[in-house]
PDB file of C-alpha atoms and ligand atoms in Angstrom:
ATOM      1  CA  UNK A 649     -15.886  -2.866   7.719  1.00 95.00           C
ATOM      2  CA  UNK A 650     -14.298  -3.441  11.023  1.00 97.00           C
ATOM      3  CA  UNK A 651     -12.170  -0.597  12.742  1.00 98.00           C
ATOM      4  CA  UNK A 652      -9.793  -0.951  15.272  1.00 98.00           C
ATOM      5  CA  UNK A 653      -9.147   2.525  16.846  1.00 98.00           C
ATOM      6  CA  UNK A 654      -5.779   2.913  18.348  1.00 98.00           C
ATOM      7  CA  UNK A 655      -4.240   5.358  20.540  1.00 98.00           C
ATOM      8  CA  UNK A 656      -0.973   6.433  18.289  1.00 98.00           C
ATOM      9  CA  UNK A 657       0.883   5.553  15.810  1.00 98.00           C
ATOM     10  CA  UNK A 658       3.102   3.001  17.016  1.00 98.00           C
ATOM     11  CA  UNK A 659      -0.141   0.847  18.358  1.00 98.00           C
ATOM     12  CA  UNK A 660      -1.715   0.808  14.991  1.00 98.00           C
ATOM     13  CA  UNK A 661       1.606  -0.258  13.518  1.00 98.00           C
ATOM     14  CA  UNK A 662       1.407  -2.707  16.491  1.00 98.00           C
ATOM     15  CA  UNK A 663      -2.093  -4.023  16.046  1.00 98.00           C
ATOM     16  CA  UNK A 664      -1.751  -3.754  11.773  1.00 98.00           C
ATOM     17  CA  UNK A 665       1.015  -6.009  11.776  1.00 98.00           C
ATOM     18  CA  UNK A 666       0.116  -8.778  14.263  1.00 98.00           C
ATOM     19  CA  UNK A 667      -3.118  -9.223  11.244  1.00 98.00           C
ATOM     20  CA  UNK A 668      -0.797  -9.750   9.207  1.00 98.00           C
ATOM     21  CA  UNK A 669       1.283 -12.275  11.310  1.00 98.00           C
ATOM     22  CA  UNK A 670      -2.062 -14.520  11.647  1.00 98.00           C
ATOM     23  CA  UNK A 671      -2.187 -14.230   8.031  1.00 98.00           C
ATOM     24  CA  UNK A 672       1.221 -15.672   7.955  1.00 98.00           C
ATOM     25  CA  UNK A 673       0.644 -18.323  10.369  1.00 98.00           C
ATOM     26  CA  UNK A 674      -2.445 -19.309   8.841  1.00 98.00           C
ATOM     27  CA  UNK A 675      -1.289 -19.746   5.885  1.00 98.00           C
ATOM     28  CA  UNK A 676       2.056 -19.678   5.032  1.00 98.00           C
ATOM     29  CA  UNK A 677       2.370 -19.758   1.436  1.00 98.00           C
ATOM     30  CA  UNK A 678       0.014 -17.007   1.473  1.00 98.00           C
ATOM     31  CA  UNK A 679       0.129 -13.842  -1.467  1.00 98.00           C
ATOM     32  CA  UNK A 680       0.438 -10.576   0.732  1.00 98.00           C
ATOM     33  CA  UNK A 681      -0.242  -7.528  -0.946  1.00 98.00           C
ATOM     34  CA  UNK A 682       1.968  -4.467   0.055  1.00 98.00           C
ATOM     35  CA  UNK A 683       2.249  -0.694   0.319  1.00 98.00           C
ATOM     36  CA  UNK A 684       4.586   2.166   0.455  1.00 97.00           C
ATOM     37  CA  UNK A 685       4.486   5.234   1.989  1.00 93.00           C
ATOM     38  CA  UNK A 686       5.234   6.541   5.563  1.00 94.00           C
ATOM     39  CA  UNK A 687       2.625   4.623   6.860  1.00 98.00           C
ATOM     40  CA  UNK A 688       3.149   1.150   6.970  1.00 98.00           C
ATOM     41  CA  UNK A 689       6.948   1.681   7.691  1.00 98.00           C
ATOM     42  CA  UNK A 690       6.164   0.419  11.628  1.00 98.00           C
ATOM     43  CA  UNK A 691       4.106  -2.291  10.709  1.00 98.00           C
ATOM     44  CA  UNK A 692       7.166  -3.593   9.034  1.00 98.00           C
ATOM     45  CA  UNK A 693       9.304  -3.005  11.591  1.00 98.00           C
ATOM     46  CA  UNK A 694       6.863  -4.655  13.784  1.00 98.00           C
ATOM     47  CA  UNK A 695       6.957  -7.990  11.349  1.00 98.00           C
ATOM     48  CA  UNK A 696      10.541  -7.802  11.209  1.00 98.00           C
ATOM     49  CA  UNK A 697      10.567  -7.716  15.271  1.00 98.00           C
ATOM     50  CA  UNK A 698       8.680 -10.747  14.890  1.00 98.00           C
ATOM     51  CA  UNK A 699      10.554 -12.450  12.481  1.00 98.00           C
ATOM     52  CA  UNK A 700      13.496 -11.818  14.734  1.00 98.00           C
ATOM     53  CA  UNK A 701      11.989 -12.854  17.785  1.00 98.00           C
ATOM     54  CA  UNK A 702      11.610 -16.783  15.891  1.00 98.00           C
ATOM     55  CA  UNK A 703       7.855 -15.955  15.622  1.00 97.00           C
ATOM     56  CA  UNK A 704       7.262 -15.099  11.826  1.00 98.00           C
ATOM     57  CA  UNK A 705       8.147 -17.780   8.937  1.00 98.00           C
ATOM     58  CA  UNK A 706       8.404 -15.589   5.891  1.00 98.00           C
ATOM     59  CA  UNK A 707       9.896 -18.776   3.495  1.00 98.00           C
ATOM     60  CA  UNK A 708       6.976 -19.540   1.448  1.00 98.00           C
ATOM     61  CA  UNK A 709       5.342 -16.013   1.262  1.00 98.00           C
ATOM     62  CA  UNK A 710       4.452 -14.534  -2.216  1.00 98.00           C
ATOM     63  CA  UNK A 711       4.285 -10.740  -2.687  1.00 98.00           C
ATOM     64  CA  UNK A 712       3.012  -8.174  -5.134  1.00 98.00           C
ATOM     65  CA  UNK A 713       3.270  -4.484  -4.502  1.00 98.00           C
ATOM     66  CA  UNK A 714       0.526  -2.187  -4.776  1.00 98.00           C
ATOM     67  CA  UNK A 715       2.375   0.559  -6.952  1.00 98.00           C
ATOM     68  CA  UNK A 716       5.987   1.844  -8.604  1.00 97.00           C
ATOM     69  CA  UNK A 717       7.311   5.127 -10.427  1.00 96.00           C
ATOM     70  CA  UNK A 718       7.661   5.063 -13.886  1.00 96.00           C
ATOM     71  CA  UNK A 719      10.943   5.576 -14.885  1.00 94.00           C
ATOM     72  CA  UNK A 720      12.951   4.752 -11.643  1.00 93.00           C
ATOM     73  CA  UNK A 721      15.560   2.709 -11.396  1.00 92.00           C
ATOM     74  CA  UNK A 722      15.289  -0.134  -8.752  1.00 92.00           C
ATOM     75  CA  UNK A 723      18.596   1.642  -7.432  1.00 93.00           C
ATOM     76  CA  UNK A 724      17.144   4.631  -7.083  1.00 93.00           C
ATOM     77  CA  UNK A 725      16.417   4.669  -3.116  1.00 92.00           C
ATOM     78  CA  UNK A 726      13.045   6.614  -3.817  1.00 92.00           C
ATOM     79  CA  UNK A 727      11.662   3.424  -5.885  1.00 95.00           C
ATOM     80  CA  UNK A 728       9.478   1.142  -4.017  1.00 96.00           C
ATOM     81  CA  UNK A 729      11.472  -1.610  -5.171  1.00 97.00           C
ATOM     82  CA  UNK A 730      13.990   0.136  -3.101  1.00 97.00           C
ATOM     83  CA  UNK A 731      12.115   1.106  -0.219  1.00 97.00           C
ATOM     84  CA  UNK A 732      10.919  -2.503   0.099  1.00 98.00           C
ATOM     85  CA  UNK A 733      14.236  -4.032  -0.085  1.00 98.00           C
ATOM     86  CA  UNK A 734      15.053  -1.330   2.657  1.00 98.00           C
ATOM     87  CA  UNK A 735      11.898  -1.664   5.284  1.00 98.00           C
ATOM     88  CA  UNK A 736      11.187  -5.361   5.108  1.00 98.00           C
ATOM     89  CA  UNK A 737      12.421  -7.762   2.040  1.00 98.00           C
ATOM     90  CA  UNK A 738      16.323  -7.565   3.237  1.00 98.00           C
ATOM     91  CA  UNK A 739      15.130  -8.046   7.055  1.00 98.00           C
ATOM     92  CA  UNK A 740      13.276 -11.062   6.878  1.00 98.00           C
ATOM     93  CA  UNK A 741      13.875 -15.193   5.290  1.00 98.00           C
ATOM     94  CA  UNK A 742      11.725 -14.126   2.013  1.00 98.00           C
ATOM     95  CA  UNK A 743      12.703 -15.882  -0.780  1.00 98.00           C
ATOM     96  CA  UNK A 744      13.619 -12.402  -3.320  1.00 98.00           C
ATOM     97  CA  UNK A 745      12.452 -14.922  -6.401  1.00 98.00           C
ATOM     98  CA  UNK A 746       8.563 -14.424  -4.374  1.00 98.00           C
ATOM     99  CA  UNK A 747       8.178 -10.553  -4.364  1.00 98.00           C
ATOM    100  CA  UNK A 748       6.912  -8.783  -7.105  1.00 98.00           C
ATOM    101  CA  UNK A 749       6.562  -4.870  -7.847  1.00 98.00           C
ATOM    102  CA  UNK A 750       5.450  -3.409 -11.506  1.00 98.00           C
ATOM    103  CA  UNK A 751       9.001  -2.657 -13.090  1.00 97.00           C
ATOM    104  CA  UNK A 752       8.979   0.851 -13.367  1.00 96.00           C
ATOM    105  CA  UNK A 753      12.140   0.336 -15.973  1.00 96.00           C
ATOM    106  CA  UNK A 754       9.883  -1.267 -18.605  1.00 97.00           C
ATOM    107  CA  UNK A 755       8.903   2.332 -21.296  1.00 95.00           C
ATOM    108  CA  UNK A 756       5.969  -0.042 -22.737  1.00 97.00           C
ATOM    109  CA  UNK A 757       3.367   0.875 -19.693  1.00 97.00           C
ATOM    110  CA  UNK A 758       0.774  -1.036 -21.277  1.00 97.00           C
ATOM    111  CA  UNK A 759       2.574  -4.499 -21.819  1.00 98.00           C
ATOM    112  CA  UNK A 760       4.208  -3.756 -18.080  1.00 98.00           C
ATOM    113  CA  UNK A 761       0.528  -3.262 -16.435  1.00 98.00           C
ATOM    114  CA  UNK A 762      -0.958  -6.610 -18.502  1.00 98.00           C
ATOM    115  CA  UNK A 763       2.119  -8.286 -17.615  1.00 98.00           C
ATOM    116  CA  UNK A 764       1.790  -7.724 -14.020  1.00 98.00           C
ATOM    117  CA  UNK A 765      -1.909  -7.871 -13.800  1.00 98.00           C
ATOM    118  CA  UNK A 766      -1.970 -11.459 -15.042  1.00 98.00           C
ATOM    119  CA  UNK A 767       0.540 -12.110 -12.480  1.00 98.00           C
ATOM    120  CA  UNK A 768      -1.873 -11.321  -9.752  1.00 98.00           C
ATOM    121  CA  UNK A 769      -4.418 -12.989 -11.073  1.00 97.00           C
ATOM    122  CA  UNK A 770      -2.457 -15.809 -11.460  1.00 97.00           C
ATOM    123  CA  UNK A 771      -1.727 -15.991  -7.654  1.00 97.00           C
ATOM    124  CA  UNK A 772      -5.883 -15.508  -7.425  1.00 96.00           C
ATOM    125  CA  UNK A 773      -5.221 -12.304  -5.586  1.00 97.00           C
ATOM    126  CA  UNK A 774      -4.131 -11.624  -2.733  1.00 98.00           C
ATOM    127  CA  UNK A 775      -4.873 -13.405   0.085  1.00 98.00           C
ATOM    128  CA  UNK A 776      -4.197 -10.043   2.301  1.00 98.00           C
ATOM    129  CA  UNK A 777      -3.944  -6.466   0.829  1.00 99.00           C
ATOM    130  CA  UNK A 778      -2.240  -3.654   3.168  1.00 98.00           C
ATOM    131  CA  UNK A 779      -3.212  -0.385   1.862  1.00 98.00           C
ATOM    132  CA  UNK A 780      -2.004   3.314   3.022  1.00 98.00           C
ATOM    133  CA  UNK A 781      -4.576   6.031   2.498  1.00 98.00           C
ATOM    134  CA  UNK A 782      -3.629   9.153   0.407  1.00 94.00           C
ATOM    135  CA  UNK A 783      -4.226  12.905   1.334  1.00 92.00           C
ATOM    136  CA  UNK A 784      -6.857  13.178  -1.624  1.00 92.00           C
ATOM    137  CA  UNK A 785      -8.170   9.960  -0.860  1.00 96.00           C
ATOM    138  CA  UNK A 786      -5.864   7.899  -3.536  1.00 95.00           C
ATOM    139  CA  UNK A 787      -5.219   4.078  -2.995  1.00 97.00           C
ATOM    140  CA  UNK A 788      -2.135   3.002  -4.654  1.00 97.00           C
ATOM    141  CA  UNK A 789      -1.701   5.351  -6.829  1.00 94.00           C
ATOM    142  CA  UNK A 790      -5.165   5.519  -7.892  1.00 96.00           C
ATOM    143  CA  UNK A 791      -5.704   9.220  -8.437  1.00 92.00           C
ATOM    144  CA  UNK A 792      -9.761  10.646  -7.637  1.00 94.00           C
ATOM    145  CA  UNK A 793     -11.048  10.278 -11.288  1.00 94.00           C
ATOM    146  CA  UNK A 794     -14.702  10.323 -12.949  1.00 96.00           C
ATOM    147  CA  UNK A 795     -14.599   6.595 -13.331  1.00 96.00           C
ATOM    148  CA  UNK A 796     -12.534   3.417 -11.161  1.00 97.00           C
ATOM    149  CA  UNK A 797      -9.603   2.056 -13.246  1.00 96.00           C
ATOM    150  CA  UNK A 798     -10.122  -1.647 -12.982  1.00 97.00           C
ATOM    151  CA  UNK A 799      -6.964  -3.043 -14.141  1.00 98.00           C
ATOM    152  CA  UNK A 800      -3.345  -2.343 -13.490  1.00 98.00           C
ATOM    153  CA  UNK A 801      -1.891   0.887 -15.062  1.00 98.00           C
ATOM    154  CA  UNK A 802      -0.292   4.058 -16.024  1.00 97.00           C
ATOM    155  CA  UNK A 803      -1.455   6.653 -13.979  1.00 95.00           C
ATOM    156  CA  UNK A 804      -0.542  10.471 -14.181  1.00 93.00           C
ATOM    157  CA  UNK A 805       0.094  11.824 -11.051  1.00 90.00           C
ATOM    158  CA  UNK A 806      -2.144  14.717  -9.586  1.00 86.00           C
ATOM    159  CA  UNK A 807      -0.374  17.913  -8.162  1.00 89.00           C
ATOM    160  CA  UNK A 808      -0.896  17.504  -4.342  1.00 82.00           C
ATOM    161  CA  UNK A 809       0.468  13.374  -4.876  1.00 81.00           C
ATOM    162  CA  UNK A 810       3.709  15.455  -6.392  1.00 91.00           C
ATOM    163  CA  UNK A 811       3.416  18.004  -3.906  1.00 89.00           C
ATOM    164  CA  UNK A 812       3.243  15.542  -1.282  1.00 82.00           C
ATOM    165  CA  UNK A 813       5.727  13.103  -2.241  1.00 82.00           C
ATOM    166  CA  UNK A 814       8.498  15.757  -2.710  1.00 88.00           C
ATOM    167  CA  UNK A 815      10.041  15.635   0.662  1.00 88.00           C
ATOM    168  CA  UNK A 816      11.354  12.102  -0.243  1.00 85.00           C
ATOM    169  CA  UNK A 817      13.516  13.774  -3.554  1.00 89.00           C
ATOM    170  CA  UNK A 818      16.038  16.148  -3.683  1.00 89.00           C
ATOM    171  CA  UNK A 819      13.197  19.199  -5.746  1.00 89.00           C
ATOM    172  CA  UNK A 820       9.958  18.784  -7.249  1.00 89.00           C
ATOM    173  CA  UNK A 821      11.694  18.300 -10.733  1.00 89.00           C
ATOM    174  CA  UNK A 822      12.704  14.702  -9.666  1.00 89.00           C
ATOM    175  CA  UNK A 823       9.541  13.333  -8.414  1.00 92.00           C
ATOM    176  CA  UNK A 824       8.456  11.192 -11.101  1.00 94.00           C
ATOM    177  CA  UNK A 825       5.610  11.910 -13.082  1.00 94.00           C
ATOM    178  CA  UNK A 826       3.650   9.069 -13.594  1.00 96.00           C
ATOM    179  CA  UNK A 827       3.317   5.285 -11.821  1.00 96.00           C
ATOM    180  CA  UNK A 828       2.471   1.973 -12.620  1.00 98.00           C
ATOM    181  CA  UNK A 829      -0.350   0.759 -10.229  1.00 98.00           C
ATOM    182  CA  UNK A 830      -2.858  -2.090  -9.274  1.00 98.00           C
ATOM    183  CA  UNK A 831      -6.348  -0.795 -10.204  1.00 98.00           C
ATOM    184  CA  UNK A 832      -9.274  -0.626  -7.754  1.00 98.00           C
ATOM    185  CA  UNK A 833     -10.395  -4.188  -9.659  1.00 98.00           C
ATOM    186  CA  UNK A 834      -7.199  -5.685  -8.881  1.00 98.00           C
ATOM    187  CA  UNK A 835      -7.587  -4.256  -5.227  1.00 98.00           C
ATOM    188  CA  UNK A 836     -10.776  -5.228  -4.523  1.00 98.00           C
ATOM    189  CA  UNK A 837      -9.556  -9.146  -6.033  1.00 98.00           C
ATOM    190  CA  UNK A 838      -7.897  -9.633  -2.777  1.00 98.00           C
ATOM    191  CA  UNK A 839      -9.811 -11.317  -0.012  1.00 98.00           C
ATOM    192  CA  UNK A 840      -8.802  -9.226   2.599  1.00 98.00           C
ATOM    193  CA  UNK A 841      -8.248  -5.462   3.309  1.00 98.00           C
ATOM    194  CA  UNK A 842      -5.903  -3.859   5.831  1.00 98.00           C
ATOM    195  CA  UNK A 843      -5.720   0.115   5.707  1.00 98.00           C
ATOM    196  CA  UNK A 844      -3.886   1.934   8.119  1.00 98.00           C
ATOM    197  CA  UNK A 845      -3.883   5.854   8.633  1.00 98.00           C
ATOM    198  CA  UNK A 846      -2.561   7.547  11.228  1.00 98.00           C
ATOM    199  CA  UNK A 847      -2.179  11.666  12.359  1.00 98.00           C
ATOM    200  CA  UNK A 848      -4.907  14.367  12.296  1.00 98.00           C
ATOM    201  CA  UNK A 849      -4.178  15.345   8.756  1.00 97.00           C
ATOM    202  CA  UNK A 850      -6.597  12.841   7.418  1.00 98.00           C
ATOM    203  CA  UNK A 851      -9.280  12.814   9.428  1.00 98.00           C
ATOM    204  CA  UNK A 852     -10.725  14.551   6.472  1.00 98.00           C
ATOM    205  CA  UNK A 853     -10.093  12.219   4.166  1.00 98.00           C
ATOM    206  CA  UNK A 854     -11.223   9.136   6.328  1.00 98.00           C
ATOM    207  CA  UNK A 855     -14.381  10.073   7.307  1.00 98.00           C
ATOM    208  CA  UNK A 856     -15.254  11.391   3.479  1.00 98.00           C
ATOM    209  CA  UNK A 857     -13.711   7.297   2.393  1.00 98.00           C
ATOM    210  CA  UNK A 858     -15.791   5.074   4.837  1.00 98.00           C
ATOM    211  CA  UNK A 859     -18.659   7.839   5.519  1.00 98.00           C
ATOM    212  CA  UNK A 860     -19.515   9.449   2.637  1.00 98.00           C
ATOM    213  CA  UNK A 861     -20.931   8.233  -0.613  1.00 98.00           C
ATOM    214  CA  UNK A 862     -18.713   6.073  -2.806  1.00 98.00           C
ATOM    215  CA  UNK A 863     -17.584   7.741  -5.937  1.00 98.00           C
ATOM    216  CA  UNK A 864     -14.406   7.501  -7.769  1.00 98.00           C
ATOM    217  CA  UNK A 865     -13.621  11.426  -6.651  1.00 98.00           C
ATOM    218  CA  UNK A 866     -12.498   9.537  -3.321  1.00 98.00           C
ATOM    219  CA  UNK A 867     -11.028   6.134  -4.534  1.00 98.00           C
ATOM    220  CA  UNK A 868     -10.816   4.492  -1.293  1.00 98.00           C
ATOM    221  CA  UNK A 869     -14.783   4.507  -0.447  1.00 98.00           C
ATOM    222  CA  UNK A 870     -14.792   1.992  -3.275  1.00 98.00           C
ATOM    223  CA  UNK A 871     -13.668  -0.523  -0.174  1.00 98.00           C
ATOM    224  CA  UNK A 872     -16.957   0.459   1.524  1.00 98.00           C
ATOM    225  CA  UNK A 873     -18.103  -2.499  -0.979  1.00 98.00           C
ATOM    226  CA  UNK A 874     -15.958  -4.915   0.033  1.00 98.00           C
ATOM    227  CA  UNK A 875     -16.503  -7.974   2.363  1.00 98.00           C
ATOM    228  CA  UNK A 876     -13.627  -8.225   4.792  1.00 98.00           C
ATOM    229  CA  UNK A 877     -12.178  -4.665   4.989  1.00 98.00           C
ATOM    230  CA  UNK A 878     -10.403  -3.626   8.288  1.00 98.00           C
ATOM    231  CA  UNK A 879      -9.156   0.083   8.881  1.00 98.00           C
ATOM    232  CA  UNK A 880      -6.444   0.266  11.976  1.00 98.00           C
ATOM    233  CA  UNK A 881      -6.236   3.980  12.697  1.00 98.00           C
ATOM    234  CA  UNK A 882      -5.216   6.127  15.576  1.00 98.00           C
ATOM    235  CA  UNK A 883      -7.477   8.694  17.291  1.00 98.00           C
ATOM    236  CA  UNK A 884      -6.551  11.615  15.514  1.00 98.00           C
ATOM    237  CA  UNK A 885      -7.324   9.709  11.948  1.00 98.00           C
ATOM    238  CA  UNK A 886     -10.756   8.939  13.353  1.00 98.00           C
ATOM    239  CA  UNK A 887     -11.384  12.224  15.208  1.00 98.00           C
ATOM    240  CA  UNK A 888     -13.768  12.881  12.131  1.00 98.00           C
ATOM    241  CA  UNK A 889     -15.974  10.069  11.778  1.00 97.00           C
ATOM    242  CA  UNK A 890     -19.716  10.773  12.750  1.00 93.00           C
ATOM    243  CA  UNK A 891     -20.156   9.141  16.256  1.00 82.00           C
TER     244      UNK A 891
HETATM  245  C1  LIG B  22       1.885   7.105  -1.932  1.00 55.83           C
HETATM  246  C2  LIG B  22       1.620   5.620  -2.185  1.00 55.83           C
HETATM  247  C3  LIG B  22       0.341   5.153  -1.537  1.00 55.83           C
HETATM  248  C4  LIG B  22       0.328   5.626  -0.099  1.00 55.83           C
HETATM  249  C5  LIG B  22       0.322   7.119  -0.060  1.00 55.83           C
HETATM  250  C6  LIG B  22       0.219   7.714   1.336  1.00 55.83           C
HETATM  251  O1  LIG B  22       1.289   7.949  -2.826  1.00 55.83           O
HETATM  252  N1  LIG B  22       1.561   5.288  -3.585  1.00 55.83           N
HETATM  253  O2  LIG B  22       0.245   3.735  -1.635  1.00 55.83           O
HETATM  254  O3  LIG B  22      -0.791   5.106   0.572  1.00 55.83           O
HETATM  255  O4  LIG B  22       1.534   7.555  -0.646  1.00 55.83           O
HETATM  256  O5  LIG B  22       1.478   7.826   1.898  1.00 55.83           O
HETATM  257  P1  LIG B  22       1.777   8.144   3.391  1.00 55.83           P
HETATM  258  O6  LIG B  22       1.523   6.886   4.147  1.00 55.83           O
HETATM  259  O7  LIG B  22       3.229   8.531   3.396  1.00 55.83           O
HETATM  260  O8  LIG B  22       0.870   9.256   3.805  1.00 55.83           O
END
């Protein structure tokens, strides 16, 4: 695993989203994986910049998201279909037909996840995955657990993901309840990793993921295993991590 340590928050979004450009450039029918969360909100104002600035060719680009609620409507401006229209997809020359999220509509969860999973592994995987890192250690919305969910799927959603995740809704009622989400297989299909963390409060959390032992309590040190991982975190993320 490579990590690039960055001062703030704004240089990691910096530094996260010019990988992604040479992603782009390199290939430019690539399949980019995406995320949600607070997180990677500047690295896609940072692609957008570049799109903007004539720099960025988004035309040929395939997407799949990592994650959606269950039972949001793509109007809703809490869904990730939503917040992806909102941070990047309406900002950029992406073809709409291209992007892909699990349809958090669909009530039959299990013919939703096959349905989506085959997608992915129709594209091969992603060619670049850009992960956030959750407070209990969750990628995507894959919740610690005794074993790794492989496939795409249902997931209930643990207390402090609810709990967390509140600010965005109007009470705690109207977070949803459960998600549709990649599995760690699907994750760790793509040929390249980019996880970004920023802010003090989990320095905890990365130190236990890329440190500690790999166990499906903390789904993210599953990536430990993979062959092209890079983490782009700020100081106080890292502030943690044995020297
Ligand atoms: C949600 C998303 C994750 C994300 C996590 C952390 O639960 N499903 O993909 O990584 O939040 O979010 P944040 O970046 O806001 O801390």
């Amino acid at each position: 695993m490579r990590i690039i340590k960055t001062k703030d928050y704004e240089e990691m979004s910096r530094k996260a989203a010019n990988i992604i450009a040479a992603q782009v450039i390199a290939k430019p029918d690539c399949v980019l994986g995406l995320a949600t969360g607070s997180t990677p909100i500047g690295t896609y104002k940072n692609l957008v910049a570049k799109y903007e600035a004539g720099d960025l060719d988004f035309s040929e680009v395939k997407t799949v998201n990592l994650d959606e609620y269950k039972g949001l409507t793509r109007e809703n401006d809490q869904s990730y279909y939503y917040f992806m229209h909102d941070n990047l997809f309406n900002h950029v020359n992406i073809d709409l037909a291209n992007t892909n999220l699990p349809d958090g509509t669909k009530e039959d969860a299990d013919a939703e996840c096959a349905a989506y999973e085959a997608l992915i592994k129709s594209f091969g995987g992603a060619d670049l995955q850009l992960l956030g890192l959750g407070h209990n250690g969750h990628i995507g919305f894959n919740e610690p657990d005794s074993h790794f969910p492989v496939a795409t799927h249902c997931v209930d959603l643990q207390e402090r993901t609810i709990e967390a995740n509140k600010r965005f809704f109007a009470s705690i009622d109207d977070v949803p309840k459960q998600a549709y989400t990649m599995g760690i297989g699907t994750i760790m299909s793509a040929k390249k990793i980019l996880i970004v963390v920023s802010g003090e409060d989990k320095a905890d959390t990365v130190a236990k993921a890329f440190f500690g032992p790999v166990t499906p309590e903390v789904p993210a040190s599953i990536l430990q295993l993979h062959a092209d991982v890079v983490l782009v975190a700020d100081e106080a993320a890292l502030s943690k991590i044995p020297q």
